[in-house]
Amino acid sequence: MSQNIIIIGGGIIGLSCAYELRMRGFDVTVLEARRCGGQASGAAAGMLAPFSENTEGPDAFFRLCQFSLLLYPEWQEQIRSISGVHFEYANTGSLHIAYHAADLLSLEGRRLWQRQYGSSGEIVSGAELFRMEPALSRDVLAALYTPEESHIYAPDFIRALEQACRISGVLIKEELGSIRLVEWDRHIAVSAADGTVFYGDRLVASTGAWAQELSEQLGLPIPVYPIRGQICAYRTETQPPVKHMVFFNQGYLVAKANGTMVCGASEDVAGYDTSVTERGIERLRNWNNKVLPFLEGQLPFHSWAGLRPATQDGYPLIGPVEGAERVLMAAGHYRNGILLSPVTAKFIADFIENRCVPSEVREMFSPSRFANAWI
Amino acid sequence: MKPDLLRIGDYELRSRFLIGTGLFPNPYVQMEAIKASEAEVLTFAIRRINLESSADDSILQHVEEGKHIFLPNTSGASTADEAVRIARLARASGLSDWIKVEISANERTLMPDPIETLKATEILVKEGFTVLPYTSDDPVICKRLEEAGAAAVMPGAAPIGTGLGILNAYNLGLIVEEAHVPIIVDAGLGSASDVAQAMELGVSGVLMNTPVAKARDPVMMATAMKLAIQAGRQSYLAGRIARKQYASASSGFDEFILK
């Protein structure tokens, strides 16, 4: 007997779960308060960079990120062929640049542990570095080159994913306004602002920066906070191409195939405010000039902001809620939602099918881990 | 009763908690944890920040201005010369004239190089910095650093970020006994009991980052560490009882026996 799955939230995580579950034969309905991909997912720069995003060591979160990167080639190919929607997916590799000799120790430390975990990274400097990336500032001393990292054009990818969902038979309901979980014990019932009620057997809550809204209903602490990311883009058609993603200790720059250079991103504590501030963008501009001198004097043609769902311990919430087994959470992916979407979809579907999920995933990313026993 | 202040250089501090700003999962948790710690001294790696415009820095921008003493560190330096150069950069940027000398030669263990640390301390003291060197828990090198003019000496409890706790309590005790400047345990602590143990050994303060930032609830852990510092400090000042081999009744009923 096929279960009927309700998914709240039509961002990258919700749509990926919907697609994966549909492929495994479930009836799936996605409920979206506004428009699919309208929040953090559509605002993302689409870096698929587990090595650059995890610099300290191979913890459970890094391994999750890296596993997801390995799923990406096939995952995006499926989405592309089913949807027929074109999107950029570029295996460019990345350069994490350093300006000071004091950075070399940590780059080398990173290279050492990352090479044991699937990176073929190497430190490049001097003429070799500038041959690889001629536009880099000559103040750059060296870089950790990680060939395995990629990027994807998130706004197009989200459209493709939504289209793949629709074509494969996922029901997507948008513009529902406030969505409330009404019943989750014997079955799932979710109501929309206009009073429509949707019924199902299981619920996947992929509500990103709004995940905390379920906290009261479920009687479970869900410490997810919005952290605003401001981001901007330059037109660089007339400039020398920048072939790699460039990371530095204050942000990143990535050249997209559409002739733009995306630069991110701030991490602001600003509640649910998604406005762009002059200071936020000025800050991005100030660094950019030091990385790619040709950006000096250029103005971004576009700037925007999204709300990253940050959790209390930095790890996402993936899996069933203890004591409310019909409810699964897939939220709190912070800076890595695009990267982590295939692996999240896989594990959410595995949970629903009662398949084996690694104990590390069940423990480290359990949505119930913040519920202390208050005795 | 006069307040139990920690004196470092020209400053008197109410808090004995020095906290690192790195590794937090996000700026919201970072800010809340720093607030909960009530730490007055914040430390961060100079190489990680934007010195040309520290108000724009991805870490420092979230710290309330004027509320803290900055203790920039030279992490990443592998020689005295590099550390000195980094320290000068930090001071020139107007951030602080306090400096934590941190020199590691090995990228895997990050164990401090005591020889280079001593050299850098000598140079930076002469240049007028308030120098807090991070070093190994060796009583002789700690004394030498004090003699070189360190404002406080910061032996590690265990390698950075390991959370192994105090590996050599005997050495730390000796270091405290010999010292005429504050001894601050820096690196290697994991939990509140480690912190209380350090304070009970008589150290003047504790510098931590990883055990707070990487806890499941960093804000609650910051509070726990703050309380452990207070508890350990008061336990040290109050003077613990002597250890005895056998039980002795606490009710002392002998003297009430009627003859």
Short mmCIF file of N, CA, C and O in Angstrom, two decimals, chain A residues 120-229:
data_model
loop_
_atom_site.label_atom_id
_atom_site.label_comp_id
_atom_site.label_asym_id
_atom_site.label_seq_id
_atom_site.Cartn_x
_atom_site.Cartn_y
_atom_site.Cartn_z
N SER A 120 41.70 15.60 -4.25
CA SER A 120 43.05 15.46 -4.78
C SER A 120 43.74 16.83 -4.69
O SER A 120 44.54 17.19 -5.53
N GLY A 121 43.36 17.58 -3.67
CA GLY A 121 43.79 18.96 -3.51
C GLY A 121 45.30 19.13 -3.47
O GLY A 121 46.03 18.25 -3.03
N GLU A 122 45.76 20.26 -3.96
CA GLU A 122 47.17 20.59 -3.84
C GLU A 122 47.33 22.10 -3.65
O GLU A 122 46.46 22.88 -4.02
N ILE A 123 48.48 22.46 -3.07
CA ILE A 123 48.76 23.87 -2.85
C ILE A 123 49.47 24.41 -4.09
O ILE A 123 50.46 23.82 -4.53
N VAL A 124 48.94 25.46 -4.64
CA VAL A 124 49.60 26.06 -5.81
C VAL A 124 49.98 27.50 -5.46
O VAL A 124 49.29 28.17 -4.70
N SER A 125 51.10 27.94 -6.02
CA SER A 125 51.53 29.31 -5.70
C SER A 125 52.29 29.90 -6.88
O SER A 125 52.60 29.21 -7.86
N GLY A 126 52.56 31.17 -6.75
CA GLY A 126 53.39 31.87 -7.72
C GLY A 126 52.90 31.73 -9.16
O GLY A 126 51.70 31.79 -9.44
N ALA A 127 53.84 31.52 -10.07
CA ALA A 127 53.52 31.51 -11.50
C ALA A 127 52.47 30.47 -11.84
O ALA A 127 51.58 30.69 -12.67
N GLU A 128 52.55 29.32 -11.18
CA GLU A 128 51.61 28.24 -11.46
C GLU A 128 50.18 28.68 -11.14
O GLU A 128 49.25 28.44 -11.90
N LEU A 129 50.04 29.35 -10.00
CA LEU A 129 48.72 29.83 -9.58
C LEU A 129 48.17 30.86 -10.58
O LEU A 129 47.01 30.79 -10.99
N PHE A 130 49.02 31.79 -11.00
CA PHE A 130 48.54 32.86 -11.88
C PHE A 130 48.34 32.36 -13.32
O PHE A 130 47.59 32.95 -14.09
N ARG A 131 48.98 31.24 -13.64
CA ARG A 131 48.69 30.61 -14.93
C ARG A 131 47.31 29.96 -14.87
O ARG A 131 46.53 30.05 -15.82
N MET A 132 46.99 29.35 -13.74
CA MET A 132 45.67 28.74 -13.59
C MET A 132 44.57 29.80 -13.58
O MET A 132 43.49 29.59 -14.10
N GLU A 133 44.84 30.92 -12.91
CA GLU A 133 43.81 31.95 -12.72
C GLU A 133 44.43 33.33 -12.88
O GLU A 133 44.75 34.00 -11.92
N PRO A 134 44.61 33.74 -14.14
CA PRO A 134 45.37 34.98 -14.41
C PRO A 134 44.77 36.24 -13.79
O PRO A 134 45.50 37.20 -13.54
N ALA A 135 43.47 36.25 -13.53
CA ALA A 135 42.85 37.48 -13.05
C ALA A 135 43.05 37.73 -11.56
O ALA A 135 42.71 38.80 -11.06
N LEU A 136 43.61 36.76 -10.87
CA LEU A 136 43.77 36.92 -9.42
C LEU A 136 44.74 38.05 -9.08
O LEU A 136 45.71 38.28 -9.80
N SER A 137 44.49 38.70 -7.98
CA SER A 137 45.39 39.73 -7.48
C SER A 137 46.78 39.15 -7.25
O SER A 137 46.92 38.03 -6.75
N ARG A 138 47.81 39.90 -7.60
CA ARG A 138 49.17 39.44 -7.38
C ARG A 138 49.57 39.46 -5.91
O ARG A 138 50.66 39.01 -5.53
N ASP A 139 48.68 39.97 -5.04
CA ASP A 139 48.93 39.89 -3.60
C ASP A 139 48.64 38.49 -3.05
O ASP A 139 48.98 38.18 -1.92
N VAL A 140 48.00 37.67 -3.85
CA VAL A 140 47.69 36.32 -3.38
C VAL A 140 48.97 35.50 -3.38
O VAL A 140 49.71 35.46 -4.36
N LEU A 141 49.20 34.84 -2.25
CA LEU A 141 50.47 34.14 -2.06
C LEU A 141 50.37 32.70 -2.55
O LEU A 141 51.29 32.19 -3.19
N ALA A 142 49.27 32.07 -2.24
CA ALA A 142 49.10 30.65 -2.58
C ALA A 142 47.62 30.32 -2.48
O ALA A 142 46.82 31.12 -2.02
N ALA A 143 47.28 29.11 -2.95
CA ALA A 143 45.89 28.68 -2.86
C ALA A 143 45.85 27.17 -2.72
O ALA A 143 46.74 26.46 -3.19
N LEU A 144 44.81 26.70 -2.05
CA LEU A 144 44.53 25.27 -2.03
C LEU A 144 43.57 25.00 -3.19
O LEU A 144 42.45 25.51 -3.22
N TYR A 145 44.04 24.24 -4.16
CA TYR A 145 43.26 23.91 -5.33
C TYR A 145 42.54 22.59 -5.09
O TYR A 145 43.19 21.59 -4.81
N THR A 146 41.22 22.60 -5.15
CA THR A 146 40.44 21.38 -4.95
C THR A 146 39.65 21.09 -6.23
O THR A 146 38.62 21.72 -6.49
N PRO A 147 40.15 20.17 -7.07
CA PRO A 147 39.52 19.94 -8.38
C PRO A 147 38.11 19.35 -8.28
O PRO A 147 37.34 19.46 -9.22
N GLU A 148 37.78 18.72 -7.14
CA GLU A 148 36.51 17.98 -7.05
C GLU A 148 35.30 18.87 -6.87
O GLU A 148 34.17 18.40 -6.95
N GLU A 149 35.48 20.17 -6.60
CA GLU A 149 34.32 21.00 -6.28
C GLU A 149 33.66 21.59 -7.53
O GLU A 149 34.33 21.89 -8.52
N SER A 150 32.35 21.77 -7.45
CA SER A 150 31.56 22.22 -8.60
C SER A 150 30.62 23.34 -8.17
O SER A 150 30.54 23.68 -6.99
N HIS A 151 29.92 23.89 -9.15
CA HIS A 151 28.82 24.80 -8.80
C HIS A 151 27.70 24.64 -9.79
O HIS A 151 27.88 24.10 -10.89
N ILE A 152 26.53 25.09 -9.37
CA ILE A 152 25.33 24.92 -10.17
C ILE A 152 24.60 26.26 -10.14
O ILE A 152 24.74 27.02 -9.17
N TYR A 153 23.87 26.56 -11.21
CA TYR A 153 23.14 27.83 -11.22
C TYR A 153 21.79 27.59 -10.54
O TYR A 153 20.86 27.03 -11.14
N ALA A 154 21.71 28.01 -9.27
CA ALA A 154 20.59 27.61 -8.40
C ALA A 154 19.21 28.03 -8.93
O ALA A 154 18.29 27.22 -8.91
N PRO A 155 19.02 29.27 -9.40
CA PRO A 155 17.67 29.64 -9.83
C PRO A 155 17.14 28.75 -10.97
O PRO A 155 15.98 28.33 -10.95
N ASP A 156 18.01 28.42 -11.95
CA ASP A 156 17.59 27.54 -13.04
C ASP A 156 17.40 26.10 -12.56
O ASP A 156 16.49 25.40 -13.00
N PHE A 157 18.30 25.69 -11.67
CA PHE A 157 18.22 24.31 -11.18
C PHE A 157 16.91 24.07 -10.43
O PHE A 157 16.25 23.05 -10.59
N ILE A 158 16.52 25.06 -9.62
CA ILE A 158 15.25 24.96 -8.87
C ILE A 158 14.07 24.86 -9.84
O ILE A 158 13.15 24.07 -9.62
N ARG A 159 14.12 25.65 -10.92
CA ARG A 159 13.04 25.58 -11.92
C ARG A 159 12.99 24.20 -12.56
O ARG A 159 11.92 23.63 -12.77
N ALA A 160 14.17 23.66 -12.86
CA ALA A 160 14.24 22.32 -13.46
C ALA A 160 13.67 21.28 -12.51
O ALA A 160 12.91 20.39 -12.90
N LEU A 161 14.06 21.42 -11.24
CA LEU A 161 13.61 20.46 -10.22
C LEU A 161 12.09 20.52 -10.06
O LEU A 161 11.41 19.49 -9.98
N GLU A 162 11.56 21.73 -10.04
CA GLU A 162 10.11 21.89 -9.92
C GLU A 162 9.41 21.25 -11.13
O GLU A 162 8.42 20.52 -10.99
N GLN A 163 9.99 21.48 -12.30
CA GLN A 163 9.42 20.92 -13.52
C GLN A 163 9.50 19.39 -13.51
O GLN A 163 8.54 18.70 -13.87
N ALA A 164 10.64 18.86 -13.04
CA ALA A 164 10.81 17.41 -12.96
C ALA A 164 9.77 16.82 -12.01
O ALA A 164 9.21 15.74 -12.26
N CYS A 165 9.50 17.52 -10.91
CA CYS A 165 8.48 17.07 -9.96
C CYS A 165 7.12 17.00 -10.64
O CYS A 165 6.41 16.01 -10.56
N ARG A 166 6.77 18.09 -11.31
CA ARG A 166 5.44 18.16 -11.94
C ARG A 166 5.28 17.08 -13.00
O ARG A 166 4.27 16.37 -13.06
N ILE A 167 6.31 16.92 -13.85
CA ILE A 167 6.23 15.94 -14.93
C ILE A 167 6.08 14.53 -14.37
O ILE A 167 5.34 13.71 -14.90
N SER A 168 6.77 14.29 -13.25
CA SER A 168 6.71 12.91 -12.72
C SER A 168 5.49 12.70 -11.82
O SER A 168 5.33 11.62 -11.26
N GLY A 169 4.67 13.71 -11.67
CA GLY A 169 3.39 13.49 -11.00
C GLY A 169 3.30 13.97 -9.55
O GLY A 169 2.40 13.57 -8.82
N VAL A 170 4.23 14.82 -9.13
CA VAL A 170 4.11 15.44 -7.81
C VAL A 170 3.07 16.56 -7.92
O VAL A 170 3.10 17.35 -8.86
N LEU A 171 2.17 16.60 -6.95
CA LEU A 171 1.18 17.67 -6.92
C LEU A 171 1.79 18.85 -6.17
O LEU A 171 2.25 18.69 -5.03
N ILE A 172 1.87 20.03 -6.80
CA ILE A 172 2.47 21.19 -6.14
C ILE A 172 1.40 22.26 -5.95
O ILE A 172 0.77 22.68 -6.92
N LYS A 173 1.17 22.67 -4.71
CA LYS A 173 0.19 23.72 -4.41
C LYS A 173 0.95 24.93 -3.88
O LYS A 173 1.60 24.84 -2.83
N GLU A 174 0.85 26.06 -4.59
CA GLU A 174 1.57 27.26 -4.17
C GLU A 174 0.60 28.32 -3.65
O GLU A 174 -0.61 28.15 -3.72
N GLU A 175 1.19 29.40 -3.14
CA GLU A 175 0.41 30.55 -2.66
C GLU A 175 -0.63 30.16 -1.62
O GLU A 175 -1.75 30.66 -1.63
N LEU A 176 -0.25 29.26 -0.71
CA LEU A 176 -1.23 28.79 0.28
C LEU A 176 -1.29 29.68 1.52
O LEU A 176 -2.11 29.49 2.39
N GLY A 177 -0.40 30.65 1.60
CA GLY A 177 -0.39 31.51 2.78
C GLY A 177 0.08 30.72 3.99
O GLY A 177 0.91 29.82 3.87
N SER A 178 -0.47 31.03 5.14
CA SER A 178 -0.05 30.36 6.37
C SER A 178 -0.47 28.88 6.33
O SER A 178 -1.65 28.57 6.13
N ILE A 179 0.51 27.99 6.52
CA ILE A 179 0.24 26.55 6.48
C ILE A 179 0.37 26.00 7.91
O ILE A 179 1.37 26.24 8.57
N ARG A 180 -0.68 25.31 8.37
CA ARG A 180 -0.66 24.82 9.75
C ARG A 180 -0.80 23.30 9.81
O ARG A 180 -1.62 22.71 9.11
N LEU A 181 0.01 22.71 10.68
CA LEU A 181 -0.11 21.28 10.95
C LEU A 181 -1.26 21.11 11.95
O LEU A 181 -1.20 21.64 13.06
N VAL A 182 -2.29 20.39 11.56
CA VAL A 182 -3.48 20.28 12.40
C VAL A 182 -3.49 18.94 13.14
O VAL A 182 -3.89 18.84 14.28
N GLU A 183 -3.05 17.88 12.47
CA GLU A 183 -3.16 16.53 13.02
C GLU A 183 -1.93 15.73 12.58
O GLU A 183 -1.56 15.78 11.42
N TRP A 184 -1.29 15.05 13.51
CA TRP A 184 -0.10 14.28 13.12
C TRP A 184 0.01 12.96 13.87
O TRP A 184 0.99 12.26 13.77
N ASP A 185 -1.05 12.62 14.59
CA ASP A 185 -0.99 11.41 15.40
C ASP A 185 -1.47 10.20 14.59
O ASP A 185 -0.68 9.33 14.22
N ARG A 186 -2.77 10.15 14.23
CA ARG A 186 -3.28 9.00 13.49
C ARG A 186 -3.07 9.15 11.99
O ARG A 186 -2.95 8.20 11.26
N HIS A 187 -3.10 10.39 11.54
CA HIS A 187 -2.77 10.68 10.15
C HIS A 187 -2.24 12.11 10.12
O HIS A 187 -2.15 12.76 11.16
N ILE A 188 -1.93 12.57 8.93
CA ILE A 188 -1.43 13.94 8.80
C ILE A 188 -2.54 14.81 8.21
O ILE A 188 -3.14 14.44 7.19
N ALA A 189 -2.80 15.93 8.85
CA ALA A 189 -3.72 16.91 8.27
C ALA A 189 -3.07 18.29 8.37
O ALA A 189 -2.57 18.68 9.43
N VAL A 190 -3.06 18.98 7.25
CA VAL A 190 -2.42 20.28 7.17
C VAL A 190 -3.40 21.25 6.54
O VAL A 190 -4.03 20.94 5.53
N SER A 191 -3.54 22.43 7.17
CA SER A 191 -4.52 23.38 6.61
C SER A 191 -3.83 24.58 5.99
O SER A 191 -2.77 25.02 6.46
N ALA A 192 -4.43 25.08 4.93
CA ALA A 192 -3.93 26.29 4.28
C ALA A 192 -4.71 27.50 4.79
O ALA A 192 -5.71 27.34 5.51
N ALA A 193 -4.26 28.68 4.44
CA ALA A 193 -4.89 29.91 4.94
C ALA A 193 -6.38 29.99 4.57
O ALA A 193 -7.20 30.47 5.36
N ASP A 194 -6.73 29.48 3.40
CA ASP A 194 -8.14 29.57 2.97
C ASP A 194 -9.00 28.46 3.55
O ASP A 194 -10.17 28.30 3.17
N GLY A 195 -8.47 27.65 4.43
CA GLY A 195 -9.26 26.62 5.10
C GLY A 195 -9.18 25.25 4.44
O GLY A 195 -9.63 24.26 5.02
N THR A 196 -8.58 25.17 3.25
CA THR A 196 -8.40 23.86 2.62
C THR A 196 -7.55 22.97 3.52
O THR A 196 -6.56 23.43 4.08
N VAL A 197 -7.98 21.72 3.64
CA VAL A 197 -7.19 20.79 4.46
C VAL A 197 -6.63 19.69 3.55
O VAL A 197 -7.34 19.16 2.70
N PHE A 198 -5.34 19.39 3.74
CA PHE A 198 -4.68 18.34 2.97
C PHE A 198 -4.38 17.18 3.92
O PHE A 198 -3.89 17.40 5.03
N TYR A 199 -4.69 15.96 3.47
CA TYR A 199 -4.48 14.78 4.31
C TYR A 199 -3.38 13.90 3.73
O TYR A 199 -3.21 13.83 2.52
N GLY A 200 -2.66 13.24 4.61
CA GLY A 200 -1.63 12.31 4.15
C GLY A 200 -1.26 11.34 5.26
O GLY A 200 -1.81 11.41 6.38
N ASP A 201 -0.31 10.44 4.94
CA ASP A 201 0.14 9.47 5.93
C ASP A 201 1.40 9.93 6.66
O ASP A 201 1.61 9.65 7.82
N ARG A 202 2.26 10.62 5.91
CA ARG A 202 3.51 11.11 6.52
C ARG A 202 3.69 12.57 6.10
O ARG A 202 3.17 13.00 5.06
N LEU A 203 4.46 13.28 6.93
CA LEU A 203 4.73 14.69 6.63
C LEU A 203 6.24 14.91 6.58
O LEU A 203 6.96 14.42 7.46
N VAL A 204 6.70 15.64 5.59
CA VAL A 204 8.09 16.10 5.58
C VAL A 204 8.06 17.62 5.70
O VAL A 204 7.49 18.30 4.85
N ALA A 205 8.64 18.13 6.78
CA ALA A 205 8.67 19.59 6.98
C ALA A 205 10.00 20.11 6.48
O ALA A 205 11.05 19.85 7.07
N SER A 206 9.97 20.81 5.37
CA SER A 206 11.20 21.37 4.81
C SER A 206 10.98 22.87 4.69
O SER A 206 10.87 23.41 3.60
N THR A 207 10.85 23.49 5.84
CA THR A 207 10.42 24.88 5.90
C THR A 207 11.57 25.84 6.17
O THR A 207 11.35 26.99 6.58
N GLY A 208 12.80 25.36 5.95
CA GLY A 208 13.96 26.24 6.00
C GLY A 208 14.02 27.11 7.23
O GLY A 208 13.90 26.63 8.36
N ALA A 209 14.18 28.40 7.01
CA ALA A 209 14.35 29.34 8.12
C ALA A 209 13.09 29.49 8.96
O ALA A 209 13.11 30.12 10.02
N TRP A 210 11.99 28.88 8.51
CA TRP A 210 10.73 28.96 9.25
C TRP A 210 10.45 27.68 10.04
O TRP A 210 9.36 27.49 10.56
N ALA A 211 11.42 26.80 10.11
CA ALA A 211 11.20 25.48 10.72
C ALA A 211 10.72 25.57 12.17
O ALA A 211 9.98 24.73 12.65
N GLN A 212 11.15 26.65 12.84
CA GLN A 212 10.81 26.78 14.25
C GLN A 212 9.28 26.89 14.47
O GLN A 212 8.80 26.61 15.57
N GLU A 213 8.55 27.27 13.41
CA GLU A 213 7.10 27.41 13.55
C GLU A 213 6.42 26.11 14.00
O GLU A 213 5.35 26.15 14.61
N LEU A 214 7.04 24.98 13.71
CA LEU A 214 6.44 23.70 14.10
C LEU A 214 6.73 23.35 15.56
O LEU A 214 6.16 22.41 16.10
N SER A 215 7.61 24.12 16.17
CA SER A 215 8.10 23.79 17.49
C SER A 215 6.98 23.66 18.52
O SER A 215 6.88 22.68 19.25
N GLU A 216 6.10 24.64 18.52
CA GLU A 216 5.04 24.65 19.53
C GLU A 216 4.06 23.50 19.32
O GLU A 216 3.70 22.80 20.26
N GLN A 217 3.66 23.31 18.05
CA GLN A 217 2.70 22.25 17.76
C GLN A 217 3.22 20.88 18.15
O GLN A 217 2.50 20.06 18.69
N LEU A 218 4.51 20.65 17.87
CA LEU A 218 5.08 19.33 18.15
C LEU A 218 5.62 19.22 19.58
O LEU A 218 6.00 18.14 20.01
N GLY A 219 5.64 20.33 20.30
CA GLY A 219 6.18 20.31 21.65
C GLY A 219 7.66 19.94 21.67
O GLY A 219 8.12 19.20 22.52
N LEU A 220 8.38 20.45 20.68
CA LEU A 220 9.78 20.05 20.50
C LEU A 220 10.61 21.30 20.23
O LEU A 220 10.21 22.11 19.41
N PRO A 221 11.71 21.47 20.95
CA PRO A 221 12.54 22.62 20.59
C PRO A 221 13.14 22.43 19.18
O PRO A 221 13.73 21.40 18.91
N ILE A 222 12.93 23.39 18.31
CA ILE A 222 13.53 23.34 16.96
C ILE A 222 14.34 24.62 16.80
O ILE A 222 13.85 25.62 16.28
N PRO A 223 15.58 24.61 17.30
CA PRO A 223 16.37 25.86 17.29
C PRO A 223 16.95 26.17 15.91
O PRO A 223 18.11 25.91 15.65
N VAL A 224 16.10 26.69 15.04
CA VAL A 224 16.52 27.11 13.70
C VAL A 224 16.27 28.61 13.59
O VAL A 224 15.18 29.08 13.93
N TYR A 225 17.30 29.37 13.19
CA TYR A 225 17.19 30.82 13.12
C TYR A 225 17.52 31.30 11.71
O TYR A 225 18.37 30.72 11.06
N PRO A 226 16.89 32.38 11.29
CA PRO A 226 17.25 32.93 9.99
C PRO A 226 18.54 33.74 10.08
O PRO A 226 18.69 34.57 10.98
N ILE A 227 19.48 33.47 9.21
CA ILE A 227 20.69 34.30 9.08
C ILE A 227 20.70 34.82 7.64
O ILE A 227 20.76 34.03 6.69
N ARG A 228 20.61 36.13 7.53
CA ARG A 228 20.51 36.71 6.19
C ARG A 228 21.84 36.64 5.45
O ARG A 228 22.89 36.91 6.02
N GLY A 229 21.75 36.26 4.19
CA GLY A 229 22.94 36.28 3.34
C GLY A 229 22.73 37.29 2.24
O GLY A 229 21.80 37.16 1.45
#
